[in-house]
Coordinates of C-alpha atoms and ligand atoms in Angstrom, one line a residue:
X1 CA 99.4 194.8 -100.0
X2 CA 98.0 197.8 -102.0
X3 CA 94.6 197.0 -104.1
X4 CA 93.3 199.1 -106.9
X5 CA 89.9 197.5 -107.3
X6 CA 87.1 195.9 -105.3
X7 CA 87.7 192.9 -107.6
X8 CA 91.4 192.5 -107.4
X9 CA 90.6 193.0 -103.4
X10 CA 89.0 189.7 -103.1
X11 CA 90.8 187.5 -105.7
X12 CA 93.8 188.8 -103.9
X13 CA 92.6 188.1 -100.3
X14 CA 90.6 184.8 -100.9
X15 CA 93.9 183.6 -102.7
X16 CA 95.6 184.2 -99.5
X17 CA 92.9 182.4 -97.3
X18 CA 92.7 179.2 -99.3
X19 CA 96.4 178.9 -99.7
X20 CA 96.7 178.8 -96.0
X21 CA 93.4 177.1 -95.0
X22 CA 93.7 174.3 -97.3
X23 CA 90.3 171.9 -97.4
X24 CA 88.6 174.4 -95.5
X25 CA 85.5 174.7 -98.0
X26 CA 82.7 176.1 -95.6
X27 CA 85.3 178.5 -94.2
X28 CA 86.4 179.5 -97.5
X29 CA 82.8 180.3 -99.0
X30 CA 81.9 182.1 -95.1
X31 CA 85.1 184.4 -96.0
X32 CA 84.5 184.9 -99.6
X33 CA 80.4 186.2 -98.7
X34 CA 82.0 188.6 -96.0
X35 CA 84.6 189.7 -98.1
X36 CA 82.5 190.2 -101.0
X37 CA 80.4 192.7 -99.2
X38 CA 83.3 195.0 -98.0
X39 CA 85.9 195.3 -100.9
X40 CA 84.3 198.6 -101.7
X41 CA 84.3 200.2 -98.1
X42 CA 88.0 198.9 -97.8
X43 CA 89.5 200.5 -101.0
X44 CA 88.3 203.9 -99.9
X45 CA 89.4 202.7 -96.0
X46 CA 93.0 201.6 -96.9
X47 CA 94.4 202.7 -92.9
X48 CA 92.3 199.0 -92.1
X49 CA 94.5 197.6 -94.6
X50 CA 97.3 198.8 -93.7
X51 CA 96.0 197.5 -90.2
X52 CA 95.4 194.1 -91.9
X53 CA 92.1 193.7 -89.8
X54 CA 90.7 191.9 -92.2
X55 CA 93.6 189.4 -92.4
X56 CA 93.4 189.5 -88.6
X57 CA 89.8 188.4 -88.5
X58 CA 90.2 185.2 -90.1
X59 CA 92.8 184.3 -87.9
X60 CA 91.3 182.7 -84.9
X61 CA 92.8 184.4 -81.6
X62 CA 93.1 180.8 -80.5
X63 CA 91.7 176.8 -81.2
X64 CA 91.3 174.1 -79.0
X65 CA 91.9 170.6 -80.4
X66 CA 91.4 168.0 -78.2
X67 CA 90.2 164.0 -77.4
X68 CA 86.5 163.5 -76.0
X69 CA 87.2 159.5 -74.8
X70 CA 83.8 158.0 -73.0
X71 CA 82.6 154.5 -72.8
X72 CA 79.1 153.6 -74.2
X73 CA 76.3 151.4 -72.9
X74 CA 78.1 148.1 -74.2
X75 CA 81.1 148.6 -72.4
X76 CA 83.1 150.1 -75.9
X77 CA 85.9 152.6 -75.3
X78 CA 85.0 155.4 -77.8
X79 CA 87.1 158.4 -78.8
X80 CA 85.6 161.6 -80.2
X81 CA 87.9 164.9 -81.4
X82 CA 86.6 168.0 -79.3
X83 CA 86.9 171.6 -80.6
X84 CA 86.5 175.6 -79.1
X85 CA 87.3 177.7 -82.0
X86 CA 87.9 181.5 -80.0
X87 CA 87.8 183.7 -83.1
X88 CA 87.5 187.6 -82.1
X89 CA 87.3 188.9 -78.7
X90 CA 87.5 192.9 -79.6
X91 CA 84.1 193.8 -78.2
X92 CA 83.6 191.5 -75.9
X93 CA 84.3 187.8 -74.4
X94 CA 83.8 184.7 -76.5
X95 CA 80.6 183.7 -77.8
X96 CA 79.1 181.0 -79.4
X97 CA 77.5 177.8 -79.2
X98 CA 78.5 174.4 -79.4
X99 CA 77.3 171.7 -82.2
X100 CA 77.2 168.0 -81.8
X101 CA 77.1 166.5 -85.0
X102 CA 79.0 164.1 -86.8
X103 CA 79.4 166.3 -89.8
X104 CA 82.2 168.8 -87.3
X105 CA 85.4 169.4 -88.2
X106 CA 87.6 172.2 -88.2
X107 CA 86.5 174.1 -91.4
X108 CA 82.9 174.0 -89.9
X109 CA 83.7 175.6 -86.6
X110 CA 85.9 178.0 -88.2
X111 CA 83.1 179.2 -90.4
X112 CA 80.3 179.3 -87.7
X113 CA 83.2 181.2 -85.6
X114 CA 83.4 183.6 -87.9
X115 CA 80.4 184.3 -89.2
X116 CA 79.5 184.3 -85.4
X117 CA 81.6 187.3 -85.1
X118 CA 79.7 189.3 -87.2
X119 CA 76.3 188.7 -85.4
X120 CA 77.1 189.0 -82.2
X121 CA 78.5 192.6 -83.0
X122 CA 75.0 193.4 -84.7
X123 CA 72.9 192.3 -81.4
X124 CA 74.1 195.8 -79.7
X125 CA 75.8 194.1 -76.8
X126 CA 79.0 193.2 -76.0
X127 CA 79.6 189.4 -77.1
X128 CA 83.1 188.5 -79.3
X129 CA 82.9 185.2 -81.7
X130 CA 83.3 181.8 -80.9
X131 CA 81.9 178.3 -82.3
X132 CA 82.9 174.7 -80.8
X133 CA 81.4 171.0 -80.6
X134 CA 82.6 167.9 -81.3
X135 CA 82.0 164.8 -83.9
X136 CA 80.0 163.0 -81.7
X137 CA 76.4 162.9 -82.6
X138 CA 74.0 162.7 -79.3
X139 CA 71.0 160.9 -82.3
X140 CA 70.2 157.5 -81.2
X141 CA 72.8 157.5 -78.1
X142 CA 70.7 156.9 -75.0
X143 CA 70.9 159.6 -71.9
X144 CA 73.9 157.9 -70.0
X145 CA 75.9 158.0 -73.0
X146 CA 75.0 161.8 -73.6
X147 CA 75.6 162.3 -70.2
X148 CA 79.1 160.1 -69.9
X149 CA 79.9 162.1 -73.6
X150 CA 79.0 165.8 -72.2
X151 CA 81.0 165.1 -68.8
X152 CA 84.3 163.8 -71.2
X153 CA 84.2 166.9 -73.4
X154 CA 83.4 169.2 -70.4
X155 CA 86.7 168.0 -68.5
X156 CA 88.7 169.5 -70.8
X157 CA 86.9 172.5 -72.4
X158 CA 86.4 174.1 -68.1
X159 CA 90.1 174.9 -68.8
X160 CA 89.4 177.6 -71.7
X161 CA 86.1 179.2 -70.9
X162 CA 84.6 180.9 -67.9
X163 CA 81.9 183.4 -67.5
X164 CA 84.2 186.4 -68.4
X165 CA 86.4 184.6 -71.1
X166 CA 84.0 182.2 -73.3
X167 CA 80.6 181.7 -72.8
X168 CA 79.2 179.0 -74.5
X169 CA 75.3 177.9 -75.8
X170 CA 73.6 174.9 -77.5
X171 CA 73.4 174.2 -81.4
X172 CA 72.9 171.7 -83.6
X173 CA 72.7 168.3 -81.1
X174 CA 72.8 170.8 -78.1
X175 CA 69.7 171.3 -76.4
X176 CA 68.3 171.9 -72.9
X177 CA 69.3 168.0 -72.1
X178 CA 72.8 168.8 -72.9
X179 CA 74.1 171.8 -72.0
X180 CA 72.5 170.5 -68.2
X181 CA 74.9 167.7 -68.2
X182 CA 78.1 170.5 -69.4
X183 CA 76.7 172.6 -66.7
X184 CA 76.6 170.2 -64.2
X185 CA 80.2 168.9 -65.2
X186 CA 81.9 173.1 -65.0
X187 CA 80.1 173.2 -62.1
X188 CA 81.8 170.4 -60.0
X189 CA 85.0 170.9 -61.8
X190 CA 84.9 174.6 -60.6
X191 CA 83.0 174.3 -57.6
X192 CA 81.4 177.7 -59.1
X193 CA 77.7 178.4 -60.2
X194 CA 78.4 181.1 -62.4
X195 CA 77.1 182.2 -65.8
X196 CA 79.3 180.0 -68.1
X197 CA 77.1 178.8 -70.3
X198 CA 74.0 179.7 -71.7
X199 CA 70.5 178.0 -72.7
X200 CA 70.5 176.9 -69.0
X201 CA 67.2 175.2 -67.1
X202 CA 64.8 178.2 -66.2
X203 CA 64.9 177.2 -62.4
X204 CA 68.8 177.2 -62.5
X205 CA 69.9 180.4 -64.0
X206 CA 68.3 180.5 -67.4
X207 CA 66.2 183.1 -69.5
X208 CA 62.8 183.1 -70.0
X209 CA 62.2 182.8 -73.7
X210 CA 65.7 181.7 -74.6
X211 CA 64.4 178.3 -75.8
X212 CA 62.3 180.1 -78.1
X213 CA 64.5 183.4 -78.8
X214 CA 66.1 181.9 -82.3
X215 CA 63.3 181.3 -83.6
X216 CA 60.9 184.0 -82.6
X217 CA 63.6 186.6 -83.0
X218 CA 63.9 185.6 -87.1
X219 CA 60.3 185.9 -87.1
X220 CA 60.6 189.4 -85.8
X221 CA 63.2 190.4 -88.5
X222 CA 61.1 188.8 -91.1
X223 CA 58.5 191.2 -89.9
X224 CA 60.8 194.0 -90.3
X225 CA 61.7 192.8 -93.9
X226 CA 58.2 192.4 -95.0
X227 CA 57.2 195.8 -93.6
X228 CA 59.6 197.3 -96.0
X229 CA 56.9 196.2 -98.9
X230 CA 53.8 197.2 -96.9
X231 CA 53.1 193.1 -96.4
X232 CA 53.0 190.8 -93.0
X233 CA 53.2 187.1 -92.6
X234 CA 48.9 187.7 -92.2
X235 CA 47.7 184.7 -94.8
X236 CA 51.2 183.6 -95.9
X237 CA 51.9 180.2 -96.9
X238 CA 55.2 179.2 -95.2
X239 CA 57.9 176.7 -96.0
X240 CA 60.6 175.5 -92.6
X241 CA 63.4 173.2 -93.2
X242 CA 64.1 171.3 -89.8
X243 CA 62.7 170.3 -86.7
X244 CA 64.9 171.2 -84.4
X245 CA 65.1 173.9 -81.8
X246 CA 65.1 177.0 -84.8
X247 CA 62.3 175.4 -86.7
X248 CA 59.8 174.6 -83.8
X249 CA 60.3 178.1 -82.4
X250 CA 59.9 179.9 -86.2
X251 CA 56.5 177.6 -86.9
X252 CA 55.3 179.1 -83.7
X253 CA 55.6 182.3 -84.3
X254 CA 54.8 182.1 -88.0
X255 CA 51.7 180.7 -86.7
X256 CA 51.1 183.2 -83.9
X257 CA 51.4 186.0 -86.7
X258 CA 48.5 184.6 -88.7
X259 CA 51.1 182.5 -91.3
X260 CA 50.1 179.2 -92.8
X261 CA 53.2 176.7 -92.2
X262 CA 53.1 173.6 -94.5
X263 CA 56.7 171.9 -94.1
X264 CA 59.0 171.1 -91.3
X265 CA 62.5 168.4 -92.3
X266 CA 65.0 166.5 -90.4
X267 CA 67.7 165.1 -92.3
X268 CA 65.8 161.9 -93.5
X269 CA 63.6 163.8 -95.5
X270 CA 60.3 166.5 -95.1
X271 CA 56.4 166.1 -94.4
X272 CA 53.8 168.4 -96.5
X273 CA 50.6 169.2 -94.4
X274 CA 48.6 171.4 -97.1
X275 CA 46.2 172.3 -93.9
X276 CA 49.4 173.9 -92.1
X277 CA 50.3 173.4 -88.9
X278 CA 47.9 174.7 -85.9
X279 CA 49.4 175.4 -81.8
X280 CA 48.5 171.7 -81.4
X281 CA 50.5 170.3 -84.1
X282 CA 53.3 172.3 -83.3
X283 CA 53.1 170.8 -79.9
X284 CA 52.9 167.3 -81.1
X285 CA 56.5 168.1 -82.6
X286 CA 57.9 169.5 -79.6
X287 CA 57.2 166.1 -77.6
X288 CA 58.3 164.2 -80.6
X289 CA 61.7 165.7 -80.9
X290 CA 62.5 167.2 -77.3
X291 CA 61.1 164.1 -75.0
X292 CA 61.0 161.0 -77.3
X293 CA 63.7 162.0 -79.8
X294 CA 61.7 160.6 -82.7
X295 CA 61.6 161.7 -86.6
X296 CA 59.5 163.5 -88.3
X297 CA 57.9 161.2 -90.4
X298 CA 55.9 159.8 -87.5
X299 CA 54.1 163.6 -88.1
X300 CA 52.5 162.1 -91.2
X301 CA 51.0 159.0 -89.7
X302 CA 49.7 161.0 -86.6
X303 CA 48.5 163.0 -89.2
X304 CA 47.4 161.4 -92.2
X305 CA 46.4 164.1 -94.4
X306 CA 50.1 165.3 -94.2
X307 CA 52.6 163.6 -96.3
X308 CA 56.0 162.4 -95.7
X309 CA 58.5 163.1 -98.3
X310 CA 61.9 160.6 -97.8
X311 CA 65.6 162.0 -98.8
X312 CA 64.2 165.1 -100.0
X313 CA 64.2 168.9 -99.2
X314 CA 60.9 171.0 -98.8
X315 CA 62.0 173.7 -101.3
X316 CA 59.6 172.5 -104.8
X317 CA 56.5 172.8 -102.3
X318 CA 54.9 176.5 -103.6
X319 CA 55.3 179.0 -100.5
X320 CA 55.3 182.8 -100.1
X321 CA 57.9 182.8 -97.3
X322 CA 61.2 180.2 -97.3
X323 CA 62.4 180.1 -93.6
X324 CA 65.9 177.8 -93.3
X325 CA 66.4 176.3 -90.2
X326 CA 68.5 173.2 -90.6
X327 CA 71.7 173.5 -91.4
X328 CA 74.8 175.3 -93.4
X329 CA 74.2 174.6 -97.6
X330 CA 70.8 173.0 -98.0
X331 CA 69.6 175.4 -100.6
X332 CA 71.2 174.9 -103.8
X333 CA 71.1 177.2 -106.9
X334 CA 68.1 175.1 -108.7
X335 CA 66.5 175.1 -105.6
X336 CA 66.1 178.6 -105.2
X337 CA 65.2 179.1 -108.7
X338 CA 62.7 176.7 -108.1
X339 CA 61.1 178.7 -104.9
X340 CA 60.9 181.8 -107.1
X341 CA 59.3 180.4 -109.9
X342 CA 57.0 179.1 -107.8
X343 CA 55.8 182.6 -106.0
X344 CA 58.4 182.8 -103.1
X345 CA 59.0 186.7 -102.5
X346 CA 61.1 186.2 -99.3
X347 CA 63.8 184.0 -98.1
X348 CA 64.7 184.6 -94.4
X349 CA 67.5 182.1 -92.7
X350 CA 67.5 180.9 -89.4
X351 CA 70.0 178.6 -90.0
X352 CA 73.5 179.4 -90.4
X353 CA 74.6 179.8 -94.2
X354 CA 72.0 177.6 -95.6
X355 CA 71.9 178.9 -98.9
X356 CA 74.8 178.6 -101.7
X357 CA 76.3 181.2 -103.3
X358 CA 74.6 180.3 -106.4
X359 CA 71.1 180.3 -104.4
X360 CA 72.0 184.0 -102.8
X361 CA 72.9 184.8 -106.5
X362 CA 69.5 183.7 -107.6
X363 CA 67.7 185.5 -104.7
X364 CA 69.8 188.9 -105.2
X365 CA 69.2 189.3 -109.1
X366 CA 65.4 188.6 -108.9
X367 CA 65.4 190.9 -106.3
X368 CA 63.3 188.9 -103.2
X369 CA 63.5 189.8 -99.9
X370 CA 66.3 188.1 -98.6
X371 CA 68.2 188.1 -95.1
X372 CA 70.9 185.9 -93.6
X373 CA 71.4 184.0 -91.0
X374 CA 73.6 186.2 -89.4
X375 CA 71.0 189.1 -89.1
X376 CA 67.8 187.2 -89.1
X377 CA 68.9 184.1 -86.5
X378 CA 70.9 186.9 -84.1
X379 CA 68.1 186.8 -81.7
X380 CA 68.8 183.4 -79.7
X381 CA 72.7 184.9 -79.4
X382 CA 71.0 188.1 -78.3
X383 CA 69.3 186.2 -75.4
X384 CA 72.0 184.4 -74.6
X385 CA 73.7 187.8 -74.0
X386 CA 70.5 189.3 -71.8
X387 CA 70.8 185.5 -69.9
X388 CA 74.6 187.0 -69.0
X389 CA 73.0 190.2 -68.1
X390 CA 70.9 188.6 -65.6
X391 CA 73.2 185.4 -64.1
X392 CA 76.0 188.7 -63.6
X393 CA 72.7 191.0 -61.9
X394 CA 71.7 187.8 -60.6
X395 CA 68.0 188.8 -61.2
X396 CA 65.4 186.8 -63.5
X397 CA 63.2 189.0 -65.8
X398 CA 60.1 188.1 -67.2
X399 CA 59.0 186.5 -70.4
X400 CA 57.1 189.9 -71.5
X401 CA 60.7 191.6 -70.2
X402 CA 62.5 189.3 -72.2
X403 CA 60.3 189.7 -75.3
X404 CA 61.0 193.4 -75.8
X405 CA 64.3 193.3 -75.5
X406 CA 64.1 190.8 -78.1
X407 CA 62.1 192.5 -80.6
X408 CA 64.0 195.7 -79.9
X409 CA 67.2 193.8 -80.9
X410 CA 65.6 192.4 -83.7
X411 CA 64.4 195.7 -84.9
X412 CA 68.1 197.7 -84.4
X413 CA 69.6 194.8 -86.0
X414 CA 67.2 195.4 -89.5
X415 CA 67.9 198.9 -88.8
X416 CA 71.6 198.2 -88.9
X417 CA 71.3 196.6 -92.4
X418 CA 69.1 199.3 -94.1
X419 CA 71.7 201.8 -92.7
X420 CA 74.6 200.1 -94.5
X421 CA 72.6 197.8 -97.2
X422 CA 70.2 200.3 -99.0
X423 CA 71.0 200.4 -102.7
X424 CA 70.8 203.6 -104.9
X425 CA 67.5 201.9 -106.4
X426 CA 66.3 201.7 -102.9
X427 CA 66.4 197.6 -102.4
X428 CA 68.4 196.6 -99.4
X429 CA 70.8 194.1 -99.8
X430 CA 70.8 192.2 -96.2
X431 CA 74.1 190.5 -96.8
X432 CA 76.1 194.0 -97.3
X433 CA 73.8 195.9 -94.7
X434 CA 74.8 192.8 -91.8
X435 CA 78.6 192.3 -93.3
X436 CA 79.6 196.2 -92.8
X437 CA 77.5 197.1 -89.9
X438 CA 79.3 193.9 -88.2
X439 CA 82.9 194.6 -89.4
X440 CA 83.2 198.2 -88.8
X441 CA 82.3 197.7 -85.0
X442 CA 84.3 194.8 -84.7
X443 CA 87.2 196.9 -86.8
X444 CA 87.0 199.8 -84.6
X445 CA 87.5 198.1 -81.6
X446 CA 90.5 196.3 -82.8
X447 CA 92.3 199.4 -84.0
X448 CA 91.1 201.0 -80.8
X449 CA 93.1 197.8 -78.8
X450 CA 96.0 198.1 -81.0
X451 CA 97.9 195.2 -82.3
X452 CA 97.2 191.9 -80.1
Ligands
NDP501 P1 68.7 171.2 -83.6 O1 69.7 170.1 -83.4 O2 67.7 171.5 -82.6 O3 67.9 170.8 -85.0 C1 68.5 170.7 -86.2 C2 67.5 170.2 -87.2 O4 68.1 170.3 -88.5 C3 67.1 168.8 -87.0 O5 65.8 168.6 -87.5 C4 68.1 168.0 -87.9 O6 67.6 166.8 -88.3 C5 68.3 169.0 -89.0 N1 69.6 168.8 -89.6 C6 70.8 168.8 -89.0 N2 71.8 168.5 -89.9 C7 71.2 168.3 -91.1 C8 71.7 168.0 -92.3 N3 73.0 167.8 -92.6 N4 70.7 167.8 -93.3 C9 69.4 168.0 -93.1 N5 68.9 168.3 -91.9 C10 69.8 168.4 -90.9 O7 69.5 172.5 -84.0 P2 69.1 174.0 -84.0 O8 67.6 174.1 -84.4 O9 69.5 174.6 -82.8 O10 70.0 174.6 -85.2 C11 69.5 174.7 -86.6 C12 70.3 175.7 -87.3 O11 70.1 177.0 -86.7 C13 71.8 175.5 -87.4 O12 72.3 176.0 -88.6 C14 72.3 176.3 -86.2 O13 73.7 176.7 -86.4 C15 71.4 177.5 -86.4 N6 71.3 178.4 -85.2 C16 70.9 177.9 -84.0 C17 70.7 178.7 -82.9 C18 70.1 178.2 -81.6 O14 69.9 179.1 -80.7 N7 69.9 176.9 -81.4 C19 71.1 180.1 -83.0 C20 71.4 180.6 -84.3 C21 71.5 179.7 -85.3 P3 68.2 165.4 -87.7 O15 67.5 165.2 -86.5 O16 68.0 164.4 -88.8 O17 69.7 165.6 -87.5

């Protein structure tokens, strides 16, 4: 199929991706941003259409469907649907992590596969794309039923993955607690300690810094971004959606960099502490959400001059910096308009495509600073890739070892997107800088590996 315009390019090919991904929303509006961003490259590139990589890279290589049945504390058979979406292995094997959340389905793996793709191929090192998880959400379950749930799914994923076909990691509702029980599970399945997942326990194979590598890494781009306008996170008031792994790990470093961080959410709602959050408080919220698994309104009432803001999002409170780390879609359109007119010069995500297209619209024309996800949150993948480096060398290196590595990535990957995003008016548009640099390694590869 011959296109004559940019425009026609991606009516054309996003007619052809809804009609066969039907429901697919999140999939469809992943596509749509990637496509977006190369229509022009491809009409002067028309051998890759001819090629049809891109019609090849939304077609997963392969996807694993299957039943997660465990019994719970009362004695209740349950059944949960399992999924291991293996989207592109041209540069490398399958990466990706694995979300527990009851929100997963099929067009949410596929997106996160995809868009996985693209970031892995930015960190520099050899990683293809790859997203799974399951429907079952580990909040309010108690350990044995984790553990019961994580032993389940693990029975059947061992068949598809292993340390030099598909590596998984943790994501939303996969943390240290349960990518030890998947471990454990391969392990005794395969009676092999190998490298097959990453995120593992520090005295059993795991990275130094890879708890923290998400979060420190979008920190370190942000840095990057903010150098382009002469400024640093020095005496800038910081908004963070989440609590999770991303958000503890960005509040850290934010705060290590001399930044004043006022919000952090969980799905129930935000808290507001005007005096921002100090090395102590952040601790406080690592022992609330990684050992007693509790919410973050309990912040405001250990700290009463916080407040606690119920089903709401922490994107009215004024900030100079909006960091993302929650989940796909929690910045709408009036949202963002909302963070600009209140002072907000730069929007970096940690999350995976949390801002709407009408949000990234509003960010683009007012010309912000803006990154996403898949450039800014690449450093915990990245990580994950120097933790394979060092299960295969079978050598641990240091947290200071570590650390470069990370910033270096970090930097190479802002590099990346100044190469292939820097406008004729000498803004850089993030989303086309991380889009092209991603697809042409990715498409270069495939044509090199011919049609398979
Ligand atoms: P965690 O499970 O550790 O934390 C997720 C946080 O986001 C929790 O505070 C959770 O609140 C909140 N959240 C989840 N779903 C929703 C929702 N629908 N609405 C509002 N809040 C929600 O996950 P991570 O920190 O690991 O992941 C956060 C984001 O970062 C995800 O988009 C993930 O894909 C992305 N990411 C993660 C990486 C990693 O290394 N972990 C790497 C790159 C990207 P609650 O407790 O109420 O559910």
């Amino acid at each position: 199929m011959y296109y004559h315009s940019p425009e026609s390019l991606v009516q054309g090919f996003m007619g052809e991706v809804i009609a066969r991904n039907p429901g697919e929303k999140e999939f469809h509006q992943a596509v749509s941003e990637v496509v977006g961003s190369l229509a022009d490259y491809l009409i002067v590139h028309p051998h890759l259409m001819d090629r049809k990589i891109l019609e090849r890279m939304v077609e997963p290589e392969r996807i694993i469907i299957f039943r997660v049945p465990w019994i719970d504390d009362s004695g209740q058979v349950r059944i949960n649907r399992g999924f291991r979406v293996q989207m592109n292995s041209a540069i490398g094997p399958y990466k990706g992590g694995i979300r527990f959340h009851e929100s997963v389905n099929l067009s949410i793996m596929k997106f996160l596969a995809f868009e996985q793709t693209f970031k892995n191929a930015l960190t520099t090192l050899p990683m293809g794309g790859a997203k799974g998880g399951s429907d079952f959400s580990p909040r309010g379950k108690s350990d044995a039923e984790v553990m019961k749930f994580c032993q389940s799914f693990m029975t059947e994923l061992q068949r598809h993955i292993g340390k030099d076909t598909d590596v998984p990691a943790g994501d939303i509702g996969v943390g240290g607690r349960e990518i030890g029980y998947l471990f454990g599970q391969y392990k005794r399945l395969q009676n092999e300690f190998g490298g097959v997942l990453t995120g593992k326990g520090l005295n059993w194979g795991g990275s130094p810094l890879r708890p923290e590598a998400t979060g420190y890494g979008l920190c370190y781009f942000t840095e990057q971004m903010l150098a382009t306008r002469g400024e640093s996170f020095e005496g800038k008031v910081v908004t963070i959606s989440g609590a999770g792994n991303v958000a503890q790990f960005t509040a850290e470093k934010a705060f290590q960099l001399g930044a004043k961080v006022v919000t952090l959410s969980d799905s129930n709602g935000f808290i507001y502490d005007p005096d921002g959050l100090d090395a102590e408080k952040i601790e406080y919220v690592k022992e609330l959400k990684n050992i007693y698994r509790g919410r973050i309104r309990e912040y405001a009432q250990k700290y009463p001059k916080a407040q606690y803001f119920p089903d709401a999002r922490p994107w009215g409170i004024p900030c100079d910096i909006a960091m993302p780390c929650a989940t796909q879609n929690e910045i709408n359109e009036a949202e963002a308009k909302t963070l600009i007119a209140n002072g907000c010069t730069c929007v970096a995500e940690g999350a995976n495509m949390p801002s709407e297209p009408g949000a990234i619209a509003v960010f683009q024309q007012t010309g912000i600073l803006y990154s996403p996800g898949k450039a800014s949150n690449a450093g915990g993948v990245a990580t994950s890739g120097l933790e394979m480096t060092q299960n295969s060398i079978r050598l641990q290196w240091t947290p200071e070892e570590v650390d470069n590595q990370l910033r270096r990535i970090m930097k190479d990957i802002h590099a990346a997107c100044l190469r292939y995003g820097k406008e004729a008016d000498g803004t850089v548009n993030y989303v086309k800088g991380a889009n092209l640099a991603g697809f042409i390694k990715v498409a270069e590869a495939m044509m090199a590996q011919g049609l398979v």
